[in-house]
Short mmCIF file of C-alpha atoms in Angstrom, two decimals:
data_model
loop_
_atom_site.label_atom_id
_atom_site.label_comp_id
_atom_site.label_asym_id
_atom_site.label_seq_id
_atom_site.Cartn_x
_atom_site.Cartn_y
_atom_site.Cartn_z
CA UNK A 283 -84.07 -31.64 48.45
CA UNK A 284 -80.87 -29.75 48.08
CA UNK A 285 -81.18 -26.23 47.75
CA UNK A 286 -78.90 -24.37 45.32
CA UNK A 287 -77.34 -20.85 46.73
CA UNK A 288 -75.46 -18.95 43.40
CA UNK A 289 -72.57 -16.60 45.29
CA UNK A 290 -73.05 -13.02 44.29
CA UNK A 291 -69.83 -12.45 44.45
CA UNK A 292 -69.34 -14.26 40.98
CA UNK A 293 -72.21 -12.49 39.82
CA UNK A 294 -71.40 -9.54 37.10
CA UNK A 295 -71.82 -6.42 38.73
CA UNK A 296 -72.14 -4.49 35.62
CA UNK A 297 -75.58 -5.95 35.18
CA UNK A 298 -76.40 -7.11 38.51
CA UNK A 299 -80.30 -7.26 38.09
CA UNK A 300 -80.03 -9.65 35.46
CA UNK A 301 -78.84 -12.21 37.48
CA UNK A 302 -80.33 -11.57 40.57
CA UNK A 303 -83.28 -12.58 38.55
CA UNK A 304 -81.37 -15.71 37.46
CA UNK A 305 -81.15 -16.50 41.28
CA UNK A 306 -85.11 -15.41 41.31
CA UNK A 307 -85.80 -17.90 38.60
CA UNK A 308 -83.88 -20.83 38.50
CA UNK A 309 -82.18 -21.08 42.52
CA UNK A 310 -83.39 -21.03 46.27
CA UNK A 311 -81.06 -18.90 48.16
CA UNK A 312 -78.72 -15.53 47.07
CA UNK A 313 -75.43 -16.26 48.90
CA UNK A 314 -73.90 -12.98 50.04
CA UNK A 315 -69.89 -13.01 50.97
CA UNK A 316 -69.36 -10.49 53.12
CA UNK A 317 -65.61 -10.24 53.51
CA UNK A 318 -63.74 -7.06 55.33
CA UNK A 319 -60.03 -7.72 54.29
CA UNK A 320 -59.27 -8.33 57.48
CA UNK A 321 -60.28 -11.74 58.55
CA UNK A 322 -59.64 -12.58 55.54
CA UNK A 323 -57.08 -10.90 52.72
CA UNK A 324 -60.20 -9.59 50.91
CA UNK A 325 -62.51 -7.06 50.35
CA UNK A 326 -66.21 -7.56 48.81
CA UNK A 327 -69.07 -5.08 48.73
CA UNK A 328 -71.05 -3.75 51.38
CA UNK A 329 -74.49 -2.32 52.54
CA UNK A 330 -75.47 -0.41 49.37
CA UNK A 331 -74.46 -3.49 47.01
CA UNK A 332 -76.89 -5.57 49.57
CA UNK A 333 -79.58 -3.15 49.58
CA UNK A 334 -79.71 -3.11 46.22
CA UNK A 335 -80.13 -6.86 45.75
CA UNK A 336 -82.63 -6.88 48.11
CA UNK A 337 -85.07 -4.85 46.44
CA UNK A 338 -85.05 -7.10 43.83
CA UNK A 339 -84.09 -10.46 45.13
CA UNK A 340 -87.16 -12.74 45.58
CA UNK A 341 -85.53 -15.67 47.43
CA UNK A 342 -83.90 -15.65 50.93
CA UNK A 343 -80.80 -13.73 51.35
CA UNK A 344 -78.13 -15.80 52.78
CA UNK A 345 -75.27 -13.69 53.93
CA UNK A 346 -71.99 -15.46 54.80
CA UNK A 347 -69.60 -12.76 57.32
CA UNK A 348 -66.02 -13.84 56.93
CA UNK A 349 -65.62 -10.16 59.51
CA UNK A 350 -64.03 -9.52 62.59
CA UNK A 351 -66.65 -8.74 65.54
CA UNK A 352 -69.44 -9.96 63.10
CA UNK A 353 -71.91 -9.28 66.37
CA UNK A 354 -71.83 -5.12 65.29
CA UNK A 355 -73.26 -5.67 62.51
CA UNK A 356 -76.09 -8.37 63.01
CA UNK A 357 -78.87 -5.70 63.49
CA UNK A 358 -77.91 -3.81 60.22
CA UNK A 359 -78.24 -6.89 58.22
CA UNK A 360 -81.55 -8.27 59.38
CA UNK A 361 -82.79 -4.63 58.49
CA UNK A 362 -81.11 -5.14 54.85
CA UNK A 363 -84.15 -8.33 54.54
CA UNK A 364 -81.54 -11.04 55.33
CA UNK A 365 -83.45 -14.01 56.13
CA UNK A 366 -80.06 -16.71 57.08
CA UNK A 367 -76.54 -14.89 58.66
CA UNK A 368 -73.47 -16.98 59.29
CA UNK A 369 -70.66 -16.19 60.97
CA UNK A 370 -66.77 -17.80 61.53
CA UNK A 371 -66.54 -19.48 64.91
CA UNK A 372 -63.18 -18.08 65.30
CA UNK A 373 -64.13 -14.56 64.61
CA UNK A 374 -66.32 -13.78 67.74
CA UNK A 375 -65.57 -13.70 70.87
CA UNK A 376 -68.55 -15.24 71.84
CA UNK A 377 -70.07 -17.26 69.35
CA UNK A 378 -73.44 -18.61 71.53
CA UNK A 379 -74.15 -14.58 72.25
CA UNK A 380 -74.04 -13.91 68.71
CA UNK A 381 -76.39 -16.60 67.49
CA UNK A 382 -78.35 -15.22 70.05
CA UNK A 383 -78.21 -11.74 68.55
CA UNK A 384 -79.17 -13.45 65.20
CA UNK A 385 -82.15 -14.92 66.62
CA UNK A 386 -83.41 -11.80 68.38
CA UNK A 387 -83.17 -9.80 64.90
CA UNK A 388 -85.21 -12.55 63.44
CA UNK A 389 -82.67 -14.42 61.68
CA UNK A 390 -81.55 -18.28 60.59
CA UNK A 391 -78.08 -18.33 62.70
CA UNK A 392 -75.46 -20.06 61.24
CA UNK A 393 -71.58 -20.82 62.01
CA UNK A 394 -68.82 -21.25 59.45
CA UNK A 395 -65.49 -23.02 59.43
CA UNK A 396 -62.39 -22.80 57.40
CA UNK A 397 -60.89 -26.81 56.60
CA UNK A 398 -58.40 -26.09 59.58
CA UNK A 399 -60.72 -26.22 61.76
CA UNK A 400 -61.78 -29.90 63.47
CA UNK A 401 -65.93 -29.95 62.64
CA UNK A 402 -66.15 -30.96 66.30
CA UNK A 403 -65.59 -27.59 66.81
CA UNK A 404 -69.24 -26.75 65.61
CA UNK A 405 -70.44 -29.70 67.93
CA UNK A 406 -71.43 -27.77 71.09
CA UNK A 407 -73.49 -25.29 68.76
CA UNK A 408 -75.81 -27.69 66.74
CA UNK A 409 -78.94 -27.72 69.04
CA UNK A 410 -78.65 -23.34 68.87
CA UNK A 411 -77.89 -23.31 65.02
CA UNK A 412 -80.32 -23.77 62.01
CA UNK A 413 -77.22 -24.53 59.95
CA UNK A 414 -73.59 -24.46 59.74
CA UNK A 415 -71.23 -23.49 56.90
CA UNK A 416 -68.35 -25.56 55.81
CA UNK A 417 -65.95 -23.98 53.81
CA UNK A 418 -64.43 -26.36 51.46
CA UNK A 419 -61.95 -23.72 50.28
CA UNK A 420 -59.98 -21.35 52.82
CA UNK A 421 -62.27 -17.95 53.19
CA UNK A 422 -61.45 -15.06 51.07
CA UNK A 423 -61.16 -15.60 47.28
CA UNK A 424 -63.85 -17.22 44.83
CA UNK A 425 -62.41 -20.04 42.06
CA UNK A 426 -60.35 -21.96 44.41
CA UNK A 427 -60.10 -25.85 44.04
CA UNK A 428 -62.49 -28.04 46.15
CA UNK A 429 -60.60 -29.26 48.76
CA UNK A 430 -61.21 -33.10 48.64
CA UNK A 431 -61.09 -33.76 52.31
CA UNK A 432 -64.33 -31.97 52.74
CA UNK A 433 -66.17 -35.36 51.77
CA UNK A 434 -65.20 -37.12 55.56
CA UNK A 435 -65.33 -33.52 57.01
CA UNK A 436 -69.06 -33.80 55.93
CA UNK A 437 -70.12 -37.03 57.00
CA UNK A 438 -69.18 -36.26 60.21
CA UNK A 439 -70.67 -33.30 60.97
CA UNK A 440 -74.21 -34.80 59.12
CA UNK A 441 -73.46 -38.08 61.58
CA UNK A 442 -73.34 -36.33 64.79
CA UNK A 443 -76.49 -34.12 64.00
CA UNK A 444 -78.59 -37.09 62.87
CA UNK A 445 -77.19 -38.70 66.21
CA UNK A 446 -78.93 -36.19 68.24
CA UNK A 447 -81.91 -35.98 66.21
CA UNK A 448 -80.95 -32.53 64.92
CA UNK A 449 -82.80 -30.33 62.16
CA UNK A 450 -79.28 -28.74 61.73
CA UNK A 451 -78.59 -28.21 57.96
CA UNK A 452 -75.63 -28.30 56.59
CA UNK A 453 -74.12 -25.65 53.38
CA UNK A 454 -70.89 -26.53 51.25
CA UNK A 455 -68.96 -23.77 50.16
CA UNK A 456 -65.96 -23.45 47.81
CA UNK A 457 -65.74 -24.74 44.72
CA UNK A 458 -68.65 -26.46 44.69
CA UNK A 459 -70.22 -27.66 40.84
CA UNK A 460 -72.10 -29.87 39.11
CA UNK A 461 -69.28 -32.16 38.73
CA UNK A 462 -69.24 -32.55 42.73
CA UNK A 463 -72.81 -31.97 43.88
CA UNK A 464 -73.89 -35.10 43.77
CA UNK A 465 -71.11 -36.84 46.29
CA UNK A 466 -71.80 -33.52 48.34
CA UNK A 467 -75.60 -34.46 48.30
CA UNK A 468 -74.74 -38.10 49.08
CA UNK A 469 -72.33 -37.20 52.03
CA UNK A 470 -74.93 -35.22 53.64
CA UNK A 471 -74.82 -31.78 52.44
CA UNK A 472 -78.36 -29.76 52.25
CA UNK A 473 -77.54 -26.35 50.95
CA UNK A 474 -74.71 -25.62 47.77
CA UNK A 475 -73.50 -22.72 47.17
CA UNK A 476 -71.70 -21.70 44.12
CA UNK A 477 -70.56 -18.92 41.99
CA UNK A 478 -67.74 -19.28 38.87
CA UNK A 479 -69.35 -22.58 38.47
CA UNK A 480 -72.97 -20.50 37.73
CA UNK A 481 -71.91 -17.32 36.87
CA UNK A 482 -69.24 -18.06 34.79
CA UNK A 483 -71.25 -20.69 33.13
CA UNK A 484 -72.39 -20.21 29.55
CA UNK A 485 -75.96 -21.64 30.55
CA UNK A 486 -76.34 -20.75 34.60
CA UNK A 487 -79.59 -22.22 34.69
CA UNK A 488 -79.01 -25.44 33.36
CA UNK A 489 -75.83 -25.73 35.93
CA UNK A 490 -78.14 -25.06 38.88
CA UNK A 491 -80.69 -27.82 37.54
CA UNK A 492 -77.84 -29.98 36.79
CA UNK A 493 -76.40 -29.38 41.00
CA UNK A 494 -80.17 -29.52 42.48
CA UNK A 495 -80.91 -32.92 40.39
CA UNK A 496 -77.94 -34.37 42.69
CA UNK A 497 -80.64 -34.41 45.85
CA UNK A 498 -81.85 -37.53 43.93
CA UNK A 499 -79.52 -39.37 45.60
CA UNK A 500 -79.93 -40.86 49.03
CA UNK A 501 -77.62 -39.96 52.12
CA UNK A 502 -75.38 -42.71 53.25
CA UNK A 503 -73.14 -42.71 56.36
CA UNK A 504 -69.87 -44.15 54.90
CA UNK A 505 -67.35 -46.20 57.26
#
């Protein structure tokens, strides 16, 4: 079944606890964008904004690094209660090391992608990684258009790991809805993660019900 992961980063910080209870209530995952304006032209939130989530948060903490050197700050994370820590392939100098590091604090590795980058990239990770991120908008900034190739970029990926008997999953990011989940779901995808299209929503719940209902559709390899 798809799981549905609501981006904090949509979330309204002014009354955060209310929807980290949405997420508690209604999704699987919190998705945490962790983004140090210099990877990528933005700036998020950091540690405290984490720790405060976590005393609350109830489902697994998903935490997404778009950060230089993302290996520094593995340890402090899986002490924040992180349960699932991704990290850009391009922004370590040794990706296998760092999944390694992940594992040793006790975490769900994952490895992201921006669309530039060919998914066969990712293909000499999949036996190390529980699952990989692909961004289906450029790291950085929420509310950006889905970025249709992401449909073939998907199958792809989701071919090769069923081709080596892989439990790889697989997470969509970038705006991702209801209006798309269920082509996402059918292409292969296994985690969703959205935040205007929840947060900004006038009924969040009944948007993640509507995206989680799109698991009800069977995967199919297309030519």
């Amino acid at each position: 079944m798809i799981q549905i992961a609501p981006s904090m980063l949509s979330a309204d910080f002014l009354h955060l606890e209310k929807d980290v209870e949405l997420v508690n209530m209604h999704a699987d995952l919190f998705h945490l964008d962790i983004m140090d304006g210099v990877f990528v032209p933005n700036i998020s939130y950091g540690f405290p904004v984490v720790d405060a989530m976590a005393c609350r948060a109830e489902k697994p903490m998903d935490a997404h690094l778009m950060i230089i050197k993302p290996e520094k700050f593995v340890e402090r994370f899986a002490k924040s209660g992180v349960s699932m820590l991704s990290f850009h392939l391009n922004a370590s100098d040794d990706p296998a090391s760092t999944v390694d590091l992940i594992h040793g604090c006790g975490m769900k590795a994952g490895m992201a992608i921006n669309p530039d980058i060919p998914v066969e990239s990712l293909f000499p990770y999949l036996d190390k990684c529980e699952y990989l991120l692909l961004m289906s908008v450029f790291a950085g900034f929420g509310g950006q258009k889905f970025i249709e190739d992401t449909y073939g970029r998907l199958r792809v990926l989701k071919a090769e790991i069923l081709r080596r008997g892989l439990d790889c999953l697989i997470e969509v990011d970038g705006g991702v809805s209801a209006a798309n989940a269920p082509a996402l779901a059918e292409a292969g995808a296994d985690i969703l993660v959205a935040g205007s299209a929840v947060f900004k929503a006038e009924d969040p719940a009944s948007v993640i019900s509507s995206m989680r209902d799109a698991s009800s559709r069977p995967f199919m390899i297309k030519k």
